[in-house]
mmCIF file of C-alpha atoms in Angstrom:
data_model
loop_
_atom_site.group_PDB
_atom_site.id
_atom_site.type_symbol
_atom_site.label_atom_id
_atom_site.label_comp_id
_atom_site.label_asym_id
_atom_site.label_seq_id
_atom_site.Cartn_x
_atom_site.Cartn_y
_atom_site.Cartn_z
ATOM 1 C CA GLY N 1 17.506 13.415 -15.362
ATOM 2 C CA PHE N 2 13.784 12.891 -14.982
ATOM 3 C CA PRO N 3 12.573 16.368 -16.067
ATOM 4 C CA ALA N 4 14.444 16.075 -19.378
ATOM 5 C CA ALA N 5 13.302 12.478 -19.886
ATOM 6 C CA ALA N 6 9.703 13.405 -19.109
ATOM 7 C CA ARG N 7 9.765 16.376 -21.479
ATOM 8 C CA ALA N 8 11.235 14.214 -24.251
ATOM 9 C CA ALA N 9 8.613 11.548 -23.671
ATOM 10 C CA MET N 10 5.797 14.102 -23.507
ATOM 11 C CA ALA N 11 6.594 15.134 -27.072
ATOM 12 C CA HIS N 12 5.420 11.677 -28.136
ATOM 13 C CA CYS N 13 2.535 11.498 -25.695
ATOM 14 C CA PRO N 14 -0.977 11.225 -27.184
ATOM 15 C CA PRO N 15 -3.675 13.555 -25.818
ATOM 16 C CA TRP N 16 -5.476 12.223 -22.760
ATOM 17 C CA GLN N 17 -8.960 10.910 -23.440
ATOM 18 C CA PHE N 18 -11.482 9.795 -20.840
ATOM 19 C CA ASP N 19 -12.981 6.398 -21.624
ATOM 20 C CA LEU N 20 -16.434 6.561 -20.025
ATOM 21 C CA ALA N 21 -17.271 2.937 -20.820
ATOM 22 C CA ALA N 22 -14.054 1.682 -19.216
ATOM 23 C CA ALA N 23 -14.633 3.893 -16.177
ATOM 24 C CA GLN N 24 -18.169 2.549 -15.728
ATOM 25 C CA GLU N 25 -16.975 -1.037 -16.069
ATOM 26 C CA GLU N 26 -14.236 -0.550 -13.485
ATOM 27 C CA ALA N 27 -16.591 1.316 -11.147
ATOM 28 C CA ALA N 28 -18.896 -1.716 -11.154
ATOM 29 C CA LYS N 29 -16.003 -4.057 -10.375
ATOM 30 C CA LEU N 30 -14.719 -1.725 -7.652
ATOM 31 C CA SER N 31 -18.155 -1.642 -6.045
ATOM 32 C CA VAL N 32 -18.023 -5.430 -5.715
ATOM 33 C CA HIS N 33 -14.539 -5.326 -4.170
ATOM 34 C CA GLY N 34 -15.565 -2.525 -1.830
ATOM 35 C CA THR N 35 -18.756 -4.288 -0.739
ATOM 36 C CA VAL N 36 -16.926 -7.550 -0.006
ATOM 37 C CA GLN N 37 -14.239 -5.731 1.969
ATOM 38 C CA LEU N 38 -16.774 -3.697 3.925
ATOM 39 C CA LEU N 39 -18.874 -6.749 4.825
ATOM 40 C CA GLY N 40 -15.761 -8.651 5.863
ATOM 41 C CA PHE N 41 -14.616 -5.728 7.976
ATOM 42 C CA LEU N 42 -17.992 -5.429 9.719
ATOM 43 C CA GLY N 43 -17.832 -9.127 10.536
ATOM 44 C CA VAL N 44 -14.420 -8.611 12.149
ATOM 45 C CA VAL N 45 -15.784 -5.632 14.111
ATOM 46 C CA ALA N 46 -18.454 -7.912 15.602
ATOM 47 C CA LEU N 47 -15.794 -10.484 16.505
ATOM 48 C CA VAL N 48 -13.588 -7.865 18.190
ATOM 49 C CA ARG N 49 -16.518 -6.484 20.195
ATOM 50 C CA TRP N 50 -17.108 -9.977 21.566
ATOM 51 C CA TRP N 51 -13.412 -10.816 22.112
ATOM 52 C CA VAL N 52 -12.014 -7.595 23.616
ATOM 53 C CA PRO N 53 -14.922 -5.231 24.376
ATOM 54 C CA LYS N 54 -12.732 -2.598 26.082
ATOM 55 C CA VAL N 55 -10.596 -1.684 23.056
ATOM 56 C CA ASP N 56 -11.449 0.566 20.112
ATOM 57 C CA PRO N 57 -13.462 -1.947 18.036
ATOM 58 C CA VAL N 58 -12.980 -0.152 14.719
ATOM 59 C CA ALA N 59 -9.207 0.376 14.967
ATOM 60 C CA THR N 60 -8.574 -3.133 16.311
ATOM 61 C CA ALA N 61 -10.859 -4.739 13.734
ATOM 62 C CA ASP N 62 -9.061 -2.771 11.024
ATOM 63 C CA ASN N 63 -5.761 -4.364 12.051
ATOM 64 C CA VAL N 64 -7.233 -7.860 12.322
ATOM 65 C CA PHE N 65 -8.904 -7.452 8.932
ATOM 66 C CA GLY N 66 -5.539 -6.339 7.562
ATOM 67 C CA MET N 67 -4.017 -9.677 8.555
ATOM 68 C CA LEU N 68 -6.583 -11.334 6.268
ATOM 69 C CA LEU N 69 -6.479 -8.848 3.388
ATOM 70 C CA TYR N 70 -2.810 -7.951 2.954
ATOM 71 C CA PRO N 71 -1.336 -11.432 2.296
ATOM 72 C CA PRO N 72 -3.385 -12.049 -0.899
ATOM 73 C CA LEU N 73 -3.062 -8.378 -1.859
ATOM 74 C CA ALA N 74 0.733 -8.427 -1.561
ATOM 75 C CA GLY N 75 0.911 -11.848 -3.197
ATOM 76 C CA ALA N 76 -0.984 -10.596 -6.245
ATOM 77 C CA ALA N 77 1.350 -7.580 -6.510
ATOM 78 C CA LEU N 78 4.456 -9.778 -6.330
ATOM 79 C CA LEU N 79 3.072 -12.214 -8.918
ATOM 80 C CA ALA N 80 2.074 -9.425 -11.309
ATOM 81 C CA THR N 81 5.459 -7.729 -10.945
ATOM 82 C CA TYR N 82 7.254 -10.957 -11.824
ATOM 83 C CA THR N 83 4.938 -11.623 -14.768
ATOM 84 C CA LEU N 84 5.227 -8.161 -16.335
ATOM 85 C CA HIS N 85 8.847 -7.157 -15.656
ATOM 86 C CA GLN N 86 10.494 -8.660 -18.763
ATOM 87 C CA ASP N 87 10.868 -5.608 -21.044
ATOM 88 C CA HIS N 88 9.686 -2.036 -21.498
ATOM 89 C CA SER N 89 6.701 -3.120 -23.596
ATOM 90 C CA SER N 90 5.331 -5.393 -20.869
ATOM 91 C CA ARG N 91 6.155 -2.832 -18.197
ATOM 92 C CA TRP N 92 4.164 -0.078 -19.889
ATOM 93 C CA ALA N 93 1.476 -1.884 -21.899
ATOM 94 C CA GLY N 94 1.296 -5.360 -20.369
ATOM 95 C CA ALA N 95 -1.529 -6.679 -18.199
ATOM 96 C CA SER N 96 -2.323 -9.821 -16.230
ATOM 97 C CA PRO N 97 -5.231 -11.152 -14.147
ATOM 98 C CA ALA N 98 -3.200 -10.785 -10.947
ATOM 99 C CA ALA N 99 -2.334 -7.163 -11.787
ATOM 100 C CA GLY N 100 -5.974 -6.266 -12.445
ATOM 101 C CA TRP N 101 -7.204 -7.968 -9.278
ATOM 102 C CA PHE N 102 -4.523 -6.289 -7.191
ATOM 103 C CA ALA N 103 -5.257 -2.797 -8.547
ATOM 104 C CA ARG N 104 -9.006 -3.116 -7.942
ATOM 105 C CA CYS N 105 -8.570 -4.596 -4.487
ATOM 106 C CA PHE N 106 -6.073 -1.873 -3.555
ATOM 107 C CA VAL N 107 -8.270 1.004 -4.749
ATOM 108 C CA ALA N 108 -11.235 -0.482 -2.878
ATOM 109 C CA ARG N 109 -9.103 -0.738 0.263
ATOM 110 C CA CYS N 110 -7.973 2.894 -0.019
ATOM 111 C CA LEU N 111 -11.536 4.156 -0.462
ATOM 112 C CA THR N 112 -13.125 2.030 2.274
ATOM 113 C CA HIS N 113 -10.326 2.778 4.723
ATOM 114 C CA THR N 114 -10.702 6.496 4.048
ATOM 115 C CA VAL N 115 -14.175 6.186 5.581
ATOM 116 C CA VAL N 116 -13.295 3.645 8.284
ATOM 117 C CA MET N 117 -10.492 5.656 9.864
ATOM 118 C CA PHE N 118 -12.898 8.485 10.749
ATOM 119 C CA PHE N 119 -14.568 6.068 13.172
ATOM 120 C CA TYR N 120 -11.358 5.477 15.138
ATOM 121 C CA ARG N 121 -11.705 6.645 18.735
ATOM 122 C CA LYS N 122 -8.193 8.086 18.799
ATOM 123 C CA MET N 123 -6.363 9.340 15.724
ATOM 124 C CA LYS N 124 -4.268 12.494 15.624
ATOM 125 C CA ALA N 125 -5.175 15.174 13.110
ATOM 126 C CA GLY N 126 -1.742 14.962 11.494
ATOM 127 C CA GLU N 127 -2.122 11.209 11.003
ATOM 128 C CA VAL N 128 -5.551 11.727 9.439
ATOM 129 C CA VAL N 129 -4.152 14.241 6.941
ATOM 130 C CA LEU N 130 -1.237 11.981 5.974
ATOM 131 C CA MET N 131 -3.470 8.952 5.545
ATOM 132 C CA LEU N 132 -5.981 10.953 3.498
ATOM 133 C CA LEU N 133 -3.229 12.118 1.163
ATOM 134 C CA HIS N 134 -1.846 8.595 0.921
ATOM 135 C CA HIS N 135 -5.212 6.994 0.181
ATOM 136 C CA LEU N 136 -6.593 9.591 -2.237
ATOM 137 C CA LEU N 137 -3.390 10.017 -4.251
ATOM 138 C CA SER N 138 -2.826 6.255 -4.418
ATOM 139 C CA ALA N 139 -6.453 5.607 -5.406
ATOM 140 C CA ALA N 140 -6.215 8.252 -8.149
ATOM 141 C CA CYS N 141 -3.059 6.710 -9.648
ATOM 142 C CA PHE N 142 -4.240 3.115 -9.428
ATOM 143 C CA GLY N 143 -7.706 4.071 -10.628
ATOM 144 C CA HIS N 144 -6.094 5.713 -13.641
ATOM 145 C CA VAL N 145 -4.316 2.429 -14.390
ATOM 146 C CA LEU N 146 -7.638 0.596 -14.354
ATOM 147 C CA VAL N 147 -9.431 3.078 -16.600
ATOM 148 C CA VAL N 148 -6.709 3.476 -19.237
ATOM 149 C CA ARG N 149 -5.763 -0.219 -18.880
ATOM 150 C CA ARG N 150 -2.008 0.212 -18.924
ATOM 151 C CA GLY N 151 0.809 0.717 -16.421
ATOM 152 C CA TYR N 152 -0.130 -2.408 -14.466
ATOM 153 C CA PHE N 153 3.514 -3.284 -13.890
ATOM 154 C CA TRP N 154 4.271 0.048 -12.229
ATOM 155 C CA ALA N 155 1.205 -0.241 -10.012
ATOM 156 C CA SER N 156 2.129 -3.800 -9.051
ATOM 157 C CA LEU N 157 5.788 -2.965 -8.411
ATOM 158 C CA ALA N 158 4.753 -0.150 -6.068
ATOM 159 C CA GLY N 159 2.182 -2.475 -4.521
ATOM 160 C CA CYS N 160 4.880 -4.898 -3.372
ATOM 161 C CA CYS N 161 5.238 -2.528 -0.414
ATOM 162 C CA GLU N 162 1.962 -3.960 0.916
ATOM 163 C CA VAL N 163 4.030 -6.839 2.330
ATOM 164 C CA THR N 164 4.998 -4.448 5.135
ATOM 165 C CA ASN N 165 1.355 -4.046 6.137
ATOM 166 C CA ILE N 166 1.113 -7.752 6.913
ATOM 167 C CA PHE N 167 3.623 -7.390 9.736
ATOM 168 C CA LEU N 168 2.245 -3.991 10.761
ATOM 169 C CA SER N 169 -1.261 -5.445 11.127
ATOM 170 C CA ILE N 170 0.078 -8.343 13.197
ATOM 171 C CA LEU N 171 2.025 -5.948 15.434
ATOM 172 C CA PHE N 172 -0.968 -3.736 16.239
ATOM 173 C CA SER N 173 -3.259 -6.745 16.643
ATOM 174 C CA MET N 174 -0.897 -8.332 19.155
ATOM 175 C CA ARG N 175 -0.987 -5.136 21.185
ATOM 176 C CA GLU N 176 -4.787 -5.040 21.333
ATOM 177 C CA LEU N 177 -5.977 -8.656 21.323
ATOM 178 C CA THR N 178 -5.766 -10.601 24.574
ATOM 179 C CA TYR N 179 -5.575 -14.150 25.866
ATOM 180 C CA ARG N 180 -6.842 -14.681 29.417
ATOM 181 C CA GLY N 181 -6.683 -10.964 30.030
ATOM 182 C CA ALA N 182 -3.100 -10.431 28.825
ATOM 183 C CA PRO N 183 -2.137 -8.782 25.499
ATOM 184 C CA LEU N 184 -0.814 -11.247 22.933
ATOM 185 C CA GLN N 185 2.488 -9.365 22.809
ATOM 186 C CA GLU N 186 3.019 -10.391 26.449
ATOM 187 C CA VAL N 187 1.758 -13.931 25.918
ATOM 188 C CA PHE N 188 4.031 -14.454 22.904
ATOM 189 C CA PRO N 189 6.937 -12.012 23.430
ATOM 190 C CA LYS N 190 9.361 -13.816 21.104
ATOM 191 C CA LEU N 191 6.818 -13.900 18.297
ATOM 192 C CA TYR N 192 6.189 -10.183 18.842
ATOM 193 C CA VAL N 193 9.912 -9.415 18.495
ATOM 194 C CA ILE N 194 10.284 -11.658 15.429
ATOM 195 C CA ASN N 195 7.337 -9.939 13.750
ATOM 196 C CA GLY N 196 8.770 -6.520 14.618
ATOM 197 C CA THR N 197 12.083 -7.537 13.061
ATOM 198 C CA PHE N 198 10.363 -8.612 9.841
ATOM 199 C CA LEU N 199 8.437 -5.332 9.847
ATOM 200 C CA PHE N 200 11.692 -3.377 10.082
ATOM 201 C CA LEU N 201 13.421 -5.441 7.372
ATOM 202 C CA SER N 202 10.434 -5.359 5.021
ATOM 203 C CA PHE N 203 10.148 -1.597 5.428
ATOM 204 C CA ALA N 204 13.836 -1.178 4.616
ATOM 205 C CA VAL N 205 13.664 -3.393 1.519
ATOM 206 C CA LEU N 206 10.123 -2.967 0.196
ATOM 207 C CA ARG N 207 9.706 0.745 0.830
ATOM 208 C CA LEU N 208 12.952 2.623 1.433
ATOM 209 C CA THR N 209 14.758 0.586 -1.249
ATOM 210 C CA LEU N 210 11.853 -0.323 -3.524
ATOM 211 C CA PHE N 211 10.608 3.199 -4.207
ATOM 212 C CA PRO N 212 14.012 4.561 -5.377
ATOM 213 C CA VAL N 213 14.381 1.449 -7.563
ATOM 214 C CA TRP N 214 10.879 2.101 -8.955
ATOM 215 C CA LEU N 215 11.806 5.702 -9.802
ATOM 216 C CA ARG N 216 15.160 4.711 -11.308
ATOM 217 C CA LEU N 217 13.643 2.058 -13.573
ATOM 218 C CA TYR N 218 10.778 4.379 -14.536
ATOM 219 C CA PHE N 219 13.130 7.213 -15.490
ATOM 220 C CA LEU N 220 15.426 4.806 -17.305
ATOM 221 C CA ASP N 221 12.580 3.544 -19.490
ATOM 222 C CA LEU N 222 11.500 7.119 -20.243
ATOM 223 C CA ALA N 223 15.021 8.132 -21.218
ATOM 224 C CA THR N 224 15.810 4.987 -23.231
ATOM 225 C CA TYR N 225 12.480 4.462 -24.992
ATOM 226 C CA PRO N 226 10.769 7.896 -25.078
ATOM 227 C CA ALA N 227 8.583 7.171 -28.095
ATOM 228 C CA GLU N 228 7.505 3.686 -26.991
ATOM 229 C CA THR N 229 6.834 4.573 -23.365
ATOM 230 C CA ALA N 230 5.007 7.824 -24.078
ATOM 231 C CA ALA N 231 2.819 6.061 -26.633
ATOM 232 C CA CYS N 232 1.518 4.087 -23.635
ATOM 233 C CA GLY N 233 1.229 7.097 -21.340
ATOM 234 C CA ASP N 234 -0.154 10.552 -20.619
ATOM 235 C CA TRP N 235 0.606 13.350 -18.152
ATOM 236 C CA VAL N 236 -0.641 11.212 -15.264
ATOM 237 C CA ASP N 237 1.897 8.509 -16.111
ATOM 238 C CA LEU N 238 4.714 10.954 -16.727
ATOM 239 C CA TYR N 239 4.241 13.328 -13.787
ATOM 240 C CA LEU N 240 1.625 12.304 -11.219
ATOM 241 C CA ASN N 241 2.700 8.668 -10.795
ATOM 242 C CA PRO N 242 6.394 9.339 -10.060
ATOM 243 C CA GLY N 243 5.405 12.318 -7.910
ATOM 244 C CA VAL N 244 3.199 10.095 -5.758
ATOM 245 C CA ILE N 245 5.973 7.497 -5.456
ATOM 246 C CA GLY N 246 8.291 10.268 -4.253
ATOM 247 C CA PHE N 247 5.669 11.272 -1.682
ATOM 248 C CA LEU N 248 5.340 7.655 -0.520
ATOM 249 C CA LEU N 249 9.119 7.451 -0.140
ATOM 250 C CA LEU N 250 9.106 10.512 2.130
ATOM 251 C CA LEU N 251 6.129 9.168 4.066
ATOM 252 C CA SER N 252 7.770 5.762 4.510
ATOM 253 C CA THR N 253 10.969 7.421 5.733
ATOM 254 C CA TYR N 254 8.906 9.289 8.318
ATOM 255 C CA TRP N 255 7.156 6.074 9.408
ATOM 256 C CA MET N 256 10.466 4.220 9.635
ATOM 257 C CA VAL N 257 11.491 6.270 12.673
ATOM 258 C CA PRO N 258 8.855 4.918 15.119
ATOM 259 C CA ILE N 259 9.272 1.415 13.650
ATOM 260 C CA THR N 260 13.000 1.520 14.399
ATOM 261 C CA LYS N 261 12.436 2.897 17.891
ATOM 262 C CA GLY N 262 9.806 0.240 18.572
ATOM 263 C CA LEU N 263 12.107 -2.578 17.477
ATOM 264 C CA MET N 264 14.983 -1.243 19.573
ATOM 265 C CA LYS N 265 12.675 -1.082 22.587
ATOM 266 C CA ALA N 266 11.412 -4.625 22.013
ATOM 267 C CA LEU N 267 14.986 -5.909 21.713
ATOM 268 C CA GLY N 268 16.018 -3.994 24.841
ATOM 269 C CA VAL N 269 18.630 -2.021 22.897
ATOM 270 C CA SER N 270 17.292 1.394 23.967
ATOM 271 C CA GLN N 271 17.608 0.498 27.670
ATOM 272 C CA LYS N 272 21.172 -0.706 27.151
ATOM 273 C CA LEU N 273 22.098 2.525 25.385
ATOM 274 C CA LYS N 274 20.792 4.517 28.350
#
């Protein structure tokens, strides 16, 4: 089991050391990513204010901006996962340009969105707490990858779940954006249902299935190669990272409920069951 594998690996684990130079270098790169994302987001806010002035401009712009950001973000995660998956050495110590770009872009997104969501007109306190936990824990784990410069495969494999946010951003945008006064979901009802179906399927595969696979492969590497994997890790790798993935699995399971209900409603299944 994982506790035994982690304890065995920890016996080989070198003491954690903070690399100030690496942290400063990554902070500079993150500031560039964050600035570009923030400027792009503000541009979308201006567009939304002009297009649909009656909606929440920040929340709607956040979804529209997501349609632009998540495709390259998810694409980089998928490419990095494929590049680094070959063996335990590449999984724990390997790196690639796509993996580095994805990790920086993702951390910048978590940090900027942590600020942006407080400007939503309507957001329940429970949703704020969950999103704060998601963003801060994810940013801490991915930021650790950038500073210690290892574990890029595990970050990228987890990041494949960002594919789901492409369809989620489209879904919310179609609810808010209009064409001749009508929401896009009413103008293009079939497209809305197709997108909702892909959202459901992607959530099932790239979250509810992906995260257990991530944990299984992670534990298997720890148990099979304790000396080699721990030589590339510290307590963050051995405990915090899998703990956060477990949290994301629970969170995704919780989110899957309204996604399923929404798809059933769009397909007319819920009315038929009544």
